[in-house]
Amino acid sequence: MARKTKKQRLRIVHPRCAGIDIGSREHWVAVDPEQDDTPVRRFTTFSDDLYRLADWLQSLQVEVVAMEATGVYWIPLYETLDARGFQVYLVNSRATRQVSGRKSDVLDCQWIWQLMSHGLLTGAFRPGDAVCSMRAFVRQRAGKVQEQSRCIAHMQKALTQMNVQLDNVVGDLMGKTGAAILRRIVAGERDPHQLAKLRDGRVRADEQTVARSLHGNWREEHLFALAQALAHYDFLTQQIVACDQAISQALTALPTLSAEPAPEPHKPFRKAHRTAAQQKQLHQALHAVMGVDLCAIPTIGIDTALVLASEIGPDLSLFPTQGHFCSWLGLAPPTHISGGKPLPGRKPKTFNRASQALRQAASNARRSDSFIGACHRARLARMDSAKAIKATAHQLARLIYSMLTNGQAYVEQGVAAFEARSKDRQLRSLQRKAHKLGLALVEAA
């Protein structure tokens, strides 16, 4: 007769915890029924009720709070509880999905509390409050840059409707030549030859070709749309400058990890919205805050380093290994395996701004004369472009993790080191094949 074994039960990991179901108008909070006669309570989203919620949890000596990441409604409550000293877990809604059955706000908050009490929930990564403040400014600036790109598309549409083919002879519509011509058109100039005199010497098309492209019908409704798009573009430029000032102030508020001057970049920074002095100042500030120079890694520019500094910060202690960090970025290989076989279908898509920045940096590695560039070109030779970009972004993520956790500077190995390593790998492969066939390799004289 089989021996009966004692049933294993889930043990309590967090005895003093709370679960919160987030809503736009009200929050439902559940605690241990043994701690309070009314273990489930409802609070509105007004600030005074949020303070009452925190006071109630403090009176029960609650230490850990779990809540779902519902839209942006969780942010005020998260910041309130975090300021009171609670350990707040921001969990994914997929992790708190209930079994089939009844569903209500009361049951949801009780289910979250139950999962949290047994330690079955993990919190999302969120950097420190000062880094989050800088992250908000960086994201605001990125939104303004995207709006500017839409303004350029509107200007190009207005020119096409007037049959003004300026974008076919000028590479950058808002470059020196294109911007000067557009402003003269909005000011009232219609003579193509007078407008063509504004051509910069670096433009490949000659002055006659530029003049031919500036013949149009000049309809009033299209000129009106062009003027409004240009005015909106100028307004966004001012807002981007204000965002840069706010980012600089947020960087100065962060603790300094390195007082040494930032090394000179391997390539000069090029960006339209910042001067060379501003680029140098931002480079120095990022080096001081992060403790290492991320721009020393090929294909990572000042904007990519700024996104990484604002999204992850200098402290990666919440990620035990490189694998945890790359998995959070969505760059690690998927592990959807059951029965020893990969499961069909794709893994859920994750939106990660740091991962997007690394993918963009990886796509620029095709022409990079560096060790990373050589690795990326070798990947492109044996796999499709999307997989190669993801693999190179994974390589960049591992480098960044090592630099931030160990405080080590990046050392460029060069293309020659990659070629030597590739040659050794090919030689070992040939030796294995020759050994299986009972042959031996002989070096040519």
Short mmCIF file of C-alpha atoms in Angstrom, two decimals:
data_model
loop_
_atom_site.label_atom_id
_atom_site.label_comp_id
_atom_site.label_asym_id
_atom_site.label_seq_id
_atom_site.Cartn_x
_atom_site.Cartn_y
_atom_site.Cartn_z
CA MET A 1 0.00 0.00 0.00
CA ALA A 2 1.35 3.39 -0.96
CA ARG A 3 2.43 5.54 1.91
CA LYS A 4 0.45 8.69 2.44
CA THR A 5 2.46 11.87 2.21
CA LYS A 6 1.66 15.14 3.84
CA LYS A 7 0.18 17.68 1.48
CA GLN A 8 2.38 20.66 0.79
CA ARG A 9 0.66 23.97 1.23
CA LEU A 10 1.70 27.42 0.16
CA ARG A 11 3.47 29.18 2.96
CA ILE A 12 2.90 32.81 3.89
CA VAL A 13 5.77 34.94 2.60
CA HIS A 14 4.35 38.39 3.32
CA PRO A 15 2.12 38.21 6.41
CA ARG A 16 1.45 41.95 6.42
CA CYS A 17 0.55 42.85 2.86
CA ALA A 18 -2.33 44.41 0.95
CA GLY A 19 -3.81 44.02 -2.51
CA ILE A 20 -5.28 46.95 -4.40
CA ASP A 21 -7.55 46.88 -7.43
CA ILE A 22 -6.89 50.12 -9.31
CA GLY A 23 -9.68 52.07 -11.00
CA SER A 24 -10.22 55.47 -12.55
CA ARG A 25 -12.70 56.62 -9.89
CA GLU A 26 -12.16 54.27 -6.96
CA HIS A 27 -9.63 51.83 -5.51
CA TRP A 28 -10.54 48.63 -3.65
CA VAL A 29 -8.08 47.53 -0.97
CA ALA A 30 -7.93 44.10 0.70
CA VAL A 31 -5.87 43.04 3.72
CA ASP A 32 -5.70 39.96 5.94
CA PRO A 33 -9.16 39.36 7.52
CA GLU A 34 -7.44 38.62 10.85
CA GLN A 35 -5.99 42.14 10.97
CA ASP A 36 -9.20 44.15 10.62
CA ASP A 37 -12.93 43.64 10.99
CA THR A 38 -13.46 45.24 7.57
CA PRO A 39 -10.68 43.70 5.47
CA VAL A 40 -11.96 45.11 2.15
CA ARG A 41 -12.50 48.84 1.83
CA ARG A 42 -13.27 51.26 -0.98
CA PHE A 43 -11.46 54.57 -1.47
CA THR A 44 -12.04 57.23 -4.09
CA THR A 45 -9.21 58.58 -6.22
CA PHE A 46 -9.27 62.03 -4.59
CA SER A 47 -6.05 62.97 -2.83
CA ASP A 48 -7.59 63.08 0.65
CA ASP A 49 -8.86 59.52 0.23
CA LEU A 50 -5.43 58.38 -0.93
CA TYR A 51 -3.96 59.78 2.28
CA ARG A 52 -6.67 58.00 4.29
CA LEU A 53 -5.82 54.78 2.48
CA ALA A 54 -2.15 55.14 3.42
CA ASP A 55 -3.06 55.98 7.03
CA TRP A 56 -5.25 52.87 7.27
CA LEU A 57 -2.48 50.62 5.95
CA GLN A 58 0.03 52.18 8.32
CA SER A 59 -2.31 51.60 11.27
CA LEU A 60 -2.39 47.89 10.35
CA GLN A 61 1.43 47.84 10.05
CA VAL A 62 1.24 46.73 6.43
CA GLU A 63 4.67 46.52 4.83
CA VAL A 64 4.06 45.27 1.27
CA VAL A 65 1.42 46.52 -1.18
CA ALA A 66 0.62 44.97 -4.56
CA MET A 67 -1.35 46.74 -7.29
CA GLU A 68 -2.04 46.26 -10.98
CA ALA A 69 -0.54 48.57 -13.58
CA THR A 70 -3.86 49.92 -14.88
CA GLY A 71 -3.30 52.73 -17.36
CA VAL A 72 -1.85 55.74 -15.55
CA TYR A 73 -4.33 55.58 -12.67
CA TRP A 74 -1.83 53.77 -10.44
CA ILE A 75 0.79 56.56 -10.52
CA PRO A 76 -0.68 58.92 -7.84
CA LEU A 77 -1.35 56.06 -5.44
CA TYR A 78 2.05 54.48 -6.11
CA GLU A 79 3.86 57.74 -5.39
CA THR A 80 1.79 58.33 -2.24
CA LEU A 81 2.51 54.86 -0.83
CA ASP A 82 6.16 54.94 -1.88
CA ALA A 83 6.63 58.27 -0.07
CA ARG A 84 5.12 56.71 3.09
CA GLY A 85 7.76 53.95 3.05
CA PHE A 86 5.70 51.01 1.78
CA GLN A 87 7.28 48.38 -0.42
CA VAL A 88 5.05 48.71 -3.48
CA TYR A 89 4.85 45.96 -6.10
CA LEU A 90 3.55 47.07 -9.47
CA VAL A 91 2.43 43.83 -11.12
CA ASN A 92 1.34 42.91 -14.62
CA SER A 93 -2.36 42.22 -15.06
CA ARG A 94 -1.52 38.89 -16.74
CA ALA A 95 0.01 37.68 -13.46
CA THR A 96 -3.17 38.43 -11.49
CA ARG A 97 -5.63 36.92 -13.93
CA GLN A 98 -8.19 34.88 -12.01
CA VAL A 99 -9.53 31.43 -12.78
CA SER A 100 -12.85 31.27 -14.55
CA GLY A 101 -15.78 32.30 -12.41
CA ARG A 102 -17.23 35.42 -10.89
CA LYS A 103 -15.34 38.67 -11.22
CA SER A 104 -15.75 41.90 -9.28
CA ASP A 105 -13.57 44.61 -7.81
CA VAL A 106 -13.86 43.06 -4.34
CA LEU A 107 -12.79 39.63 -5.57
CA ASP A 108 -9.96 41.13 -7.61
CA CYS A 109 -8.35 42.96 -4.69
CA GLN A 110 -8.74 39.87 -2.46
CA TRP A 111 -7.13 37.70 -5.14
CA ILE A 112 -4.21 40.13 -5.47
CA TRP A 113 -3.77 40.10 -1.69
CA GLN A 114 -3.84 36.32 -1.60
CA LEU A 115 -1.25 35.97 -4.37
CA MET A 116 0.99 38.57 -2.75
CA SER A 117 0.78 36.97 0.69
CA HIS A 118 2.14 33.71 -0.74
CA GLY A 119 4.89 35.49 -2.71
CA LEU A 120 3.46 34.58 -6.11
CA LEU A 121 3.76 38.08 -7.59
CA THR A 122 6.84 39.92 -8.81
CA GLY A 123 7.02 43.67 -9.15
CA ALA A 124 7.86 45.55 -12.31
CA PHE A 125 11.17 47.37 -12.51
CA ARG A 126 10.87 51.05 -11.70
CA PRO A 127 13.95 53.23 -11.15
CA GLY A 128 14.33 55.72 -8.35
CA ASP A 129 12.13 58.77 -8.04
CA ALA A 130 14.80 61.17 -9.32
CA VAL A 131 15.44 58.98 -12.37
CA CYS A 132 11.68 58.73 -13.00
CA SER A 133 11.51 62.53 -13.02
CA MET A 134 14.22 62.71 -15.68
CA ARG A 135 12.54 59.88 -17.59
CA ALA A 136 9.35 61.94 -17.84
CA PHE A 137 11.28 64.84 -19.39
CA VAL A 138 13.07 62.54 -21.86
CA ARG A 139 9.80 60.92 -22.92
CA GLN A 140 8.20 64.34 -23.31
CA ARG A 141 11.06 65.41 -25.56
CA ALA A 142 10.76 62.25 -27.65
CA GLY A 143 7.06 62.98 -28.16
CA LYS A 144 7.83 66.51 -29.35
CA VAL A 145 10.40 65.18 -31.83
CA GLN A 146 7.80 62.78 -33.22
CA GLU A 147 5.34 65.66 -33.58
CA GLN A 148 7.98 67.58 -35.53
CA SER A 149 8.34 64.70 -37.97
CA ARG A 150 4.58 64.86 -38.57
CA CYS A 151 4.87 68.60 -39.22
CA ILE A 152 7.51 67.93 -41.86
CA ALA A 153 5.17 65.39 -43.47
CA HIS A 154 2.41 68.02 -43.53
CA MET A 155 4.74 70.54 -45.18
CA GLN A 156 5.80 67.98 -47.75
CA LYS A 157 2.15 67.20 -48.48
CA ALA A 158 1.34 70.89 -49.00
CA LEU A 159 4.30 71.28 -51.38
CA THR A 160 3.28 68.19 -53.36
CA GLN A 161 -0.27 69.50 -53.71
CA MET A 162 1.18 72.73 -55.14
CA ASN A 163 3.49 70.64 -57.41
CA VAL A 164 6.55 72.16 -55.77
CA GLN A 165 9.14 69.36 -55.97
CA LEU A 166 11.58 70.80 -53.44
CA ASP A 167 11.86 67.53 -51.50
CA ASN A 168 13.13 65.78 -54.67
CA VAL A 169 16.21 68.00 -54.98
CA VAL A 170 16.92 68.70 -51.30
CA GLY A 171 17.73 65.79 -49.01
CA ASP A 172 16.52 67.41 -45.77
CA LEU A 173 13.42 69.57 -46.11
CA MET A 174 14.23 71.38 -42.86
CA GLY A 175 17.95 71.64 -43.54
CA LYS A 176 19.70 74.93 -44.25
CA THR A 177 18.53 75.21 -47.86
CA GLY A 178 15.05 73.75 -47.42
CA ALA A 179 14.20 75.80 -44.33
CA ALA A 180 15.39 79.04 -45.92
CA ILE A 181 13.31 78.44 -49.05
CA LEU A 182 10.20 77.47 -47.08
CA ARG A 183 10.39 80.59 -44.92
CA ARG A 184 10.74 82.81 -47.99
CA ILE A 185 7.72 81.10 -49.58
CA VAL A 186 5.64 81.68 -46.46
CA ALA A 187 6.86 85.30 -46.42
CA GLY A 188 5.43 85.81 -49.93
CA GLU A 189 8.25 85.10 -52.40
CA ARG A 190 7.09 83.22 -55.51
CA ASP A 191 9.94 83.73 -58.02
CA PRO A 192 11.70 80.34 -58.43
CA HIS A 193 15.02 81.94 -59.44
CA GLN A 194 15.06 84.18 -56.38
CA LEU A 195 14.26 81.21 -54.17
CA ALA A 196 16.95 79.09 -55.85
CA LYS A 197 19.60 81.64 -54.85
CA LEU A 198 19.14 80.45 -51.27
CA ARG A 199 20.71 77.12 -52.24
CA ASP A 200 23.63 76.04 -50.07
CA GLY A 201 26.82 74.96 -51.82
CA ARG A 202 26.63 71.48 -50.28
CA VAL A 203 23.42 70.66 -52.18
CA ARG A 204 24.17 68.32 -55.08
CA ALA A 205 21.52 69.76 -57.39
CA ASP A 206 22.58 72.92 -59.21
CA GLU A 207 20.74 76.23 -58.96
CA GLN A 208 18.87 75.71 -62.23
CA THR A 209 17.50 72.35 -61.10
CA VAL A 210 16.40 73.84 -57.78
CA ALA A 211 14.62 76.64 -59.66
CA ARG A 212 12.81 74.14 -61.87
CA SER A 213 11.55 72.31 -58.81
CA LEU A 214 10.04 75.51 -57.38
CA HIS A 215 7.45 76.08 -60.10
CA GLY A 216 3.99 75.51 -58.61
CA ASN A 217 0.37 76.62 -58.68
CA TRP A 218 0.62 78.43 -55.28
CA ARG A 219 -2.99 77.85 -54.26
CA GLU A 220 -4.03 79.74 -51.12
CA GLU A 221 -5.35 76.76 -49.19
CA HIS A 222 -2.08 74.85 -49.63
CA LEU A 223 0.01 77.90 -48.70
CA PHE A 224 -2.11 78.29 -45.58
CA ALA A 225 -1.47 74.65 -44.60
CA LEU A 226 2.26 75.12 -45.27
CA ALA A 227 2.41 78.24 -43.09
CA GLN A 228 0.60 76.55 -40.22
CA ALA A 229 2.81 73.45 -40.37
CA LEU A 230 5.94 75.62 -40.37
CA ALA A 231 4.67 77.68 -37.41
CA HIS A 232 3.86 74.46 -35.54
CA TYR A 233 7.36 73.17 -36.30
CA ASP A 234 8.94 76.34 -34.88
CA PHE A 235 6.74 76.12 -31.77
CA LEU A 236 7.81 72.52 -31.19
CA THR A 237 11.44 73.55 -31.58
CA GLN A 238 11.02 75.96 -28.68
CA GLN A 239 9.39 73.24 -26.59
CA ILE A 240 12.25 70.85 -27.35
CA VAL A 241 14.73 73.48 -26.14
CA ALA A 242 12.68 73.80 -22.92
CA CYS A 243 12.74 70.00 -22.53
CA ASP A 244 16.53 70.01 -22.92
CA GLN A 245 16.82 72.59 -20.15
CA ALA A 246 14.58 70.51 -17.87
CA ILE A 247 16.64 67.39 -18.63
CA SER A 248 19.86 69.23 -17.74
CA GLN A 249 18.39 70.33 -14.42
CA ALA A 250 17.17 66.79 -13.68
CA LEU A 251 20.64 65.40 -14.41
CA THR A 252 22.25 67.82 -11.97
CA ALA A 253 19.82 66.64 -9.26
CA LEU A 254 21.00 63.02 -9.56
CA PRO A 255 23.91 61.75 -7.42
CA THR A 256 27.32 61.83 -9.07
CA LEU A 257 29.11 58.50 -9.44
CA SER A 258 32.19 59.72 -11.31
CA ALA A 259 34.01 63.03 -10.96
CA GLU A 260 36.44 62.32 -13.80
CA PRO A 261 35.96 64.15 -17.10
CA ALA A 262 34.21 62.18 -19.82
CA PRO A 263 36.55 60.79 -22.50
CA GLU A 264 36.38 62.15 -26.00
CA PRO A 265 33.82 60.31 -28.16
CA HIS A 266 35.13 58.02 -30.87
CA LYS A 267 32.96 59.94 -33.35
CA PRO A 268 31.60 63.50 -33.10
CA PHE A 269 27.98 63.74 -31.99
CA ARG A 270 25.59 64.97 -34.65
CA LYS A 271 22.14 66.22 -33.76
CA ALA A 272 20.16 69.11 -35.14
CA HIS A 273 18.58 70.33 -31.90
CA ARG A 274 21.81 70.71 -29.90
CA THR A 275 25.00 72.64 -30.39
CA ALA A 276 28.45 71.10 -29.95
CA ALA A 277 28.79 72.73 -26.52
CA GLN A 278 25.42 71.35 -25.42
CA GLN A 279 26.38 67.89 -26.65
CA LYS A 280 29.63 68.01 -24.69
CA GLN A 281 27.88 69.22 -21.54
CA LEU A 282 25.25 66.49 -21.79
CA HIS A 283 27.95 63.87 -22.41
CA GLN A 284 29.80 64.95 -19.28
CA ALA A 285 26.60 64.92 -17.19
CA LEU A 286 25.66 61.42 -18.35
CA HIS A 287 29.15 60.14 -17.58
CA ALA A 288 28.98 61.62 -14.08
CA VAL A 289 25.53 60.19 -13.35
CA MET A 290 26.04 56.70 -14.78
CA GLY A 291 29.63 56.31 -13.60
CA VAL A 292 30.75 54.94 -16.99
CA ASP A 293 30.77 56.30 -20.52
CA LEU A 294 28.03 54.49 -22.45
CA CYS A 295 28.86 56.54 -25.54
CA ALA A 296 32.19 54.69 -25.74
CA ILE A 297 30.26 51.70 -27.09
CA PRO A 298 30.10 51.94 -30.89
CA THR A 299 26.68 52.77 -32.39
CA ILE A 300 25.46 54.24 -29.05
CA GLY A 301 25.13 57.99 -29.41
CA ILE A 302 24.25 60.70 -26.97
CA ASP A 303 20.49 60.31 -27.45
CA THR A 304 20.61 56.53 -26.97
CA ALA A 305 22.70 56.97 -23.81
CA LEU A 306 20.19 59.54 -22.55
CA VAL A 307 17.28 57.14 -23.09
CA LEU A 308 19.14 54.34 -21.30
CA ALA A 309 20.05 56.60 -18.38
CA SER A 310 16.44 57.72 -17.99
CA GLU A 311 14.84 54.29 -18.42
CA ILE A 312 17.14 52.08 -16.32
CA GLY A 313 19.29 54.44 -14.27
CA PRO A 314 22.73 53.58 -12.88
CA ASP A 315 21.51 50.97 -10.36
CA LEU A 316 20.81 47.50 -11.79
CA SER A 317 20.88 45.65 -8.47
CA LEU A 318 17.29 44.46 -8.99
CA PHE A 319 18.54 42.32 -11.90
CA PRO A 320 20.60 39.45 -10.44
CA THR A 321 22.16 38.43 -13.76
CA GLN A 322 22.54 39.54 -17.34
CA GLY A 323 19.78 37.10 -18.28
CA HIS A 324 17.27 38.83 -16.01
CA PHE A 325 18.19 42.22 -17.45
CA CYS A 326 17.95 41.05 -21.08
CA SER A 327 14.67 39.28 -20.35
CA TRP A 328 13.20 42.51 -18.96
CA LEU A 329 14.31 44.27 -22.13
CA GLY A 330 12.59 41.62 -24.24
CA LEU A 331 15.85 40.70 -25.97
CA ALA A 332 16.46 37.27 -24.44
CA PRO A 333 15.50 34.18 -26.46
CA PRO A 334 11.97 32.94 -25.67
CA THR A 335 11.54 29.93 -23.38
CA HIS A 336 8.00 28.82 -24.24
CA ILE A 337 8.73 25.09 -24.06
CA SER A 338 6.51 22.22 -22.99
CA GLY A 339 7.22 18.53 -23.33
CA GLY A 340 10.68 19.35 -24.62
CA LYS A 341 9.27 21.17 -27.65
CA PRO A 342 8.79 24.90 -28.29
CA LEU A 343 5.17 25.94 -28.05
CA PRO A 344 3.56 27.43 -31.17
CA GLY A 345 2.72 31.09 -31.38
CA ARG A 346 4.59 34.22 -30.49
CA LYS A 347 5.39 35.53 -27.05
CA PRO A 348 3.41 38.58 -25.86
CA LYS A 349 4.76 41.82 -27.21
CA THR A 350 6.32 44.20 -24.71
CA PHE A 351 6.84 47.91 -25.21
CA ASN A 352 10.20 48.89 -23.77
CA ARG A 353 11.80 52.20 -24.69
CA ALA A 354 15.28 51.07 -23.62
CA SER A 355 14.95 48.00 -25.84
CA GLN A 356 13.84 50.16 -28.76
CA ALA A 357 16.88 52.40 -28.30
CA LEU A 358 19.19 49.37 -28.28
CA ARG A 359 17.55 47.96 -31.40
CA GLN A 360 18.04 51.28 -33.17
CA ALA A 361 21.69 51.31 -32.10
CA ALA A 362 22.05 47.73 -33.35
CA SER A 363 20.60 48.62 -36.75
CA ASN A 364 23.29 51.30 -37.09
CA ALA A 365 26.04 48.72 -36.52
CA ARG A 366 25.96 47.59 -40.17
CA ARG A 367 28.48 50.28 -41.18
CA SER A 368 30.37 50.47 -37.91
CA ASP A 369 34.12 49.84 -38.18
CA SER A 370 34.30 48.10 -34.81
CA PHE A 371 34.11 44.70 -33.15
CA ILE A 372 30.34 45.04 -32.69
CA GLY A 373 29.93 46.09 -36.31
CA ALA A 374 31.86 43.03 -37.50
CA CYS A 375 29.70 40.77 -35.30
CA HIS A 376 26.54 42.33 -36.70
CA ARG A 377 27.65 41.91 -40.31
CA ALA A 378 28.46 38.26 -39.62
CA ARG A 379 24.97 37.77 -38.20
CA LEU A 380 23.39 39.41 -41.23
CA ALA A 381 25.20 36.88 -43.42
CA ARG A 382 23.52 33.89 -41.73
CA MET A 383 20.12 35.19 -40.51
CA ASP A 384 17.45 37.70 -41.48
CA SER A 385 17.74 41.35 -40.55
CA ALA A 386 15.23 41.35 -37.67
CA LYS A 387 16.91 38.46 -35.88
CA ALA A 388 20.37 39.96 -36.43
CA ILE A 389 19.27 43.30 -34.98
CA LYS A 390 17.78 41.60 -31.94
CA ALA A 391 20.93 39.53 -31.40
CA THR A 392 23.17 42.60 -31.65
CA ALA A 393 20.89 44.52 -29.28
CA HIS A 394 21.22 41.57 -26.89
CA GLN A 395 25.00 41.89 -27.15
CA LEU A 396 24.81 45.62 -26.39
CA ALA A 397 22.56 44.95 -23.38
CA ARG A 398 25.07 42.49 -21.93
CA LEU A 399 27.86 45.02 -22.37
CA ILE A 400 25.85 47.75 -20.65
CA TYR A 401 24.98 45.45 -17.75
CA SER A 402 28.65 44.56 -17.23
CA MET A 403 29.73 48.19 -17.41
CA LEU A 404 27.12 49.43 -14.92
CA THR A 405 27.44 46.60 -12.43
CA ASN A 406 31.24 46.32 -12.49
CA GLY A 407 32.07 49.96 -13.18
CA GLN A 408 34.38 48.99 -16.02
CA ALA A 409 34.99 51.08 -19.12
CA TYR A 410 34.36 49.71 -22.59
CA VAL A 411 37.48 48.49 -24.42
CA GLU A 412 37.27 48.31 -28.19
CA GLN A 413 38.81 45.11 -29.59
CA GLY A 414 38.60 46.08 -33.24
CA VAL A 415 37.67 44.23 -36.41
CA ALA A 416 41.01 42.37 -36.42
CA ALA A 417 40.13 40.65 -33.13
CA PHE A 418 36.82 39.45 -34.57
CA GLU A 419 38.48 38.14 -37.72
CA ALA A 420 41.10 36.27 -35.66
CA ARG A 421 38.39 34.74 -33.47
CA SER A 422 36.37 33.77 -36.54
CA LYS A 423 39.43 32.17 -38.11
CA ASP A 424 40.08 30.10 -34.97
CA ARG A 425 36.44 28.99 -34.87
CA GLN A 426 36.55 27.89 -38.51
CA LEU A 427 39.82 26.02 -37.92
CA ARG A 428 38.38 24.12 -34.95
CA SER A 429 35.31 23.23 -37.01
CA LEU A 430 37.47 21.85 -39.83
CA GLN A 431 39.53 19.83 -37.37
CA ARG A 432 36.40 18.24 -35.90
CA LYS A 433 35.11 17.33 -39.36
CA ALA A 434 38.47 15.89 -40.38
CA HIS A 435 38.65 13.83 -37.18
CA LYS A 436 35.22 12.32 -37.86
CA LEU A 437 36.35 11.32 -41.36
CA GLY A 438 39.65 9.84 -40.11
CA LEU A 439 41.69 12.56 -41.76
CA ALA A 440 44.18 15.11 -40.51
CA LEU A 441 44.66 18.73 -41.47
CA VAL A 442 48.06 19.73 -42.77
CA GLU A 443 49.09 23.37 -42.75
CA ALA A 444 50.20 24.60 -46.14
CA ALA A 445 53.83 25.57 -46.46
#
